Amino acid sequence: MTKNALVTGITGQDGAYLAKWLLEKGYAVHGVMARRGSDSLWRLRELGVADDVRYIDGDLLDVTSLIRAMEISRADEVYNLGAMSFVGTSWTQPILTAQVTGVGAVNVLEAVRIVNNKARFYQASTSEMFGLIQAAKQDESTPFYPRSPYGVAKLMAHWATVNYRESFGLHASSGILFNHESPLRGPEFVTRKVTLAVARIKNGLQKELRLGNIDAKRDWGFAGDYVQAMWSMLQQKAADDYVIATGTTTTVRNMCEIAFAHVGLKYEDYVVIDPEFFRPAEVDVLLGNPAKALDQLGWAPTTSLSELIGMMVDADMRRLEHRPA
Ligand code: NAP
Ligand code: F7E
């Protein structure tokens, strides 16, 4: 029998990869679409699945739209990927971030509880909840210390997920995912900002790249690998929380070096430090321990940072060939 999946954030990076993964597994994929007028289906189109998803109008701020989406989709599995996900903007839109990223998750949990409390639920939690890290390598037992309004909002959503599991017996799992990137990453995030700039500089369209704190360290993986872990969590007998990471950490500086070197350039010749891109409070270093995911889900990352950045630079070079700007 065909299973139904309902995905919030279907138009985002992870939404696109997850939709493709679920469609390949034979699911009917329903996506909650907060119609914003712009070309929000480009990622799904790039993966060739835009016409295969069934779209339902809805917004994380409107619980009635989520209840309706649960009814229409008859969802067996619900993936809450929708969020205001850019950390930088969360200081300038803290209330919206709290509402969409924090309360929005509770709205989805309520829709699940009310319409079908047997549906399995996935919450897109984040390594940003570790923030000012309390252990050198972060795992499921590491205490949280968020450093941004985004991290604070995600912590609310995370604990709401745990609480609905414990209060109502919902099969609700939280994936604590470390940074994951791809050619479909939004251009405001640092990896894509860099790979896009590298392609533009190589093509003579840009002269410099202005960045903030390039000494920050992140545990970067490939989004295509990470969505498989989301699905896997919902196939387990019992719901639980899992850290998904690569177990290696790299500075933004070294990531730049890899990206520029991919096209034969030196990052030192182009990167300019600009105070505008520093954050009021920084997460200096993140490094995840995905041992539990390996042990219980059989999940392991397959893509190295060099492969990932190479794939992103190549994709941006190709895009410029087709649409120089
Ligand atoms: P993304 O590309 O920024 O996608 C976010 C999605 O949320 C978009 O589809 C966006 O729709 C949707 N959205 C925003 N506000 C909404 C609202 N009010 N109602 C309904 N939908 C709304 O993010 P991503 O990288 O795919 O990440 C997916 C999820 O994982 C997010 O929750 C993110 O916070 C979390 N996460 C990401 C990472 C990472 O490294 N990528 C790591 C850990 C956790 P529009 O297209 O219409 O704006
Ligand atoms: O920043 C530094 C910046 O914006 C990474 C989201 O998906 O992952 C993401 O959050 C680092 C930070 O991602 C620039 O200060 C330097 O230290 O790519 P980012 P993020 O903040 O780690 C987590 C896991 C999520 O959950 C989030 O949703 O890079 N950095 N210079 C810069 N960052 C940006 N964006 N732009 C710069 O110019």
XYZ file of N, CA, C and O and ligand atoms in Angstrom, residues 9 11-14 34 36 59-60 81-83 85 100 124-126 150 154 177-180 185, ligand 1:
144
model
N 8.287 22.790 4.510
C 9.604 23.201 3.999
C 9.957 22.455 2.723
O 11.134 22.273 2.407
N 9.928 23.361 -0.250
C 10.651 24.150 -1.260
C 12.093 24.444 -0.845
O 12.839 25.057 -1.611
N 12.493 24.016 0.335
C 13.859 24.275 0.800
C 14.829 23.215 0.295
O 14.457 22.274 -0.406
N 16.098 23.409 0.667
C 17.143 22.453 0.248
C 16.785 21.012 0.650
O 16.738 20.110 -0.186
N 16.518 20.811 1.940
C 16.274 19.441 2.418
C 14.947 18.912 1.894
O 14.812 17.711 1.625
N 3.908 27.392 1.422
C 3.556 28.742 1.858
C 3.799 29.639 0.649
O 4.883 30.157 0.486
N 4.705 32.168 -1.817
C 5.298 33.492 -1.628
C 5.499 34.231 -2.936
O 6.145 35.255 -2.965
N 0.725 27.193 6.003
C 1.781 27.987 6.623
C 1.954 27.500 8.059
O 0.967 27.179 8.736
N 3.193 27.476 8.509
C 3.464 27.008 9.871
C 2.797 27.880 10.923
O 2.588 27.443 12.058
N 10.238 20.269 8.204
C 11.485 20.907 7.760
C 11.326 22.416 7.618
O 12.307 23.127 7.402
N 10.133 22.919 7.680
C 9.890 24.351 7.491
C 10.478 25.144 8.647
O 10.380 24.737 9.806
N 11.097 26.256 8.344
C 11.656 27.121 9.389
C 12.168 28.401 8.767
O 12.424 28.468 7.570
N 15.362 29.668 8.625
C 16.533 28.839 8.925
C 17.870 29.565 8.855
O 18.897 28.967 9.154
N 7.806 31.043 13.721
C 7.844 30.056 12.633
C 8.643 28.811 13.063
O 8.181 27.678 12.902
N 13.142 18.779 12.466
C 14.455 19.183 11.962
C 15.186 20.002 13.021
O 15.223 21.230 12.980
N 15.782 19.299 13.975
C 16.583 19.992 14.995
C 17.993 20.230 14.460
O 18.339 19.789 13.370
N 18.795 20.912 15.251
C 20.040 21.459 14.695
C 21.180 21.512 15.698
O 20.957 21.707 16.912
N 17.620 31.943 16.562
C 17.305 30.721 15.812
C 17.528 29.484 16.691
O 16.673 28.604 16.771
N 14.742 26.785 17.920
C 14.874 25.358 17.597
C 14.877 24.501 18.858
O 14.414 23.360 18.853
N 20.747 17.675 13.361
C 21.612 17.656 12.186
C 22.629 18.791 12.219
O 22.283 19.941 12.501
N 23.867 18.437 11.955
C 24.917 19.432 11.796
C 24.805 19.996 10.376
O 24.046 19.484 9.554
N 25.567 21.057 10.108
C 25.454 21.766 8.814
C 25.533 20.785 7.652
O 26.447 19.965 7.591
N 24.568 20.913 6.743
C 24.630 20.103 5.521
C 24.279 20.980 4.331
O 23.384 21.813 4.380
N 21.773 24.647 -1.839
C 21.846 25.489 -0.646
C 21.492 26.937 -1.003
O 21.890 27.444 -2.071
P 15.771 26.125 3.852
O 16.377 25.780 2.531
O 15.941 27.489 4.397
O 14.204 25.793 3.751
C 13.298 26.273 4.703
C 11.882 25.954 4.236
O 10.952 26.447 5.207
C 11.488 26.598 2.890
O 10.757 25.667 2.145
C 10.575 27.755 3.323
O 9.613 28.098 2.361
C 9.890 27.099 4.517
N 9.208 28.066 5.369
C 9.717 29.208 5.902
N 8.763 29.845 6.608
C 7.639 29.085 6.519
C 6.323 29.225 7.034
N 5.958 30.266 7.779
N 5.423 28.257 6.733
C 5.771 27.200 5.963
N 6.998 27.004 5.456
C 7.915 27.945 5.735
O 16.303 25.116 4.972
P 17.023 23.680 4.822
O 18.480 23.904 4.770
O 16.322 22.899 3.800
O 16.737 23.064 6.259
C 15.557 22.305 6.499
C 15.266 22.333 7.987
O 16.362 21.779 8.694
C 15.056 23.727 8.572
O 14.107 23.595 9.601
C 16.411 24.079 9.157
O 16.257 25.005 10.197
C 16.865 22.722 9.641
N 18.297 22.483 9.683
C 19.066 22.758 8.604
C 20.413 22.462 8.642
C 21.304 22.698 7.452
O 22.527 22.741 7.628
N 20.760 22.834 6.241
C 20.966 21.859 9.788
C 20.128 21.575 10.852
C 18.789 21.870 10.797
P 9.894 29.292 1.275
O 10.705 28.622 0.196
O 8.558 29.668 0.817
O 10.620 30.368 2.006
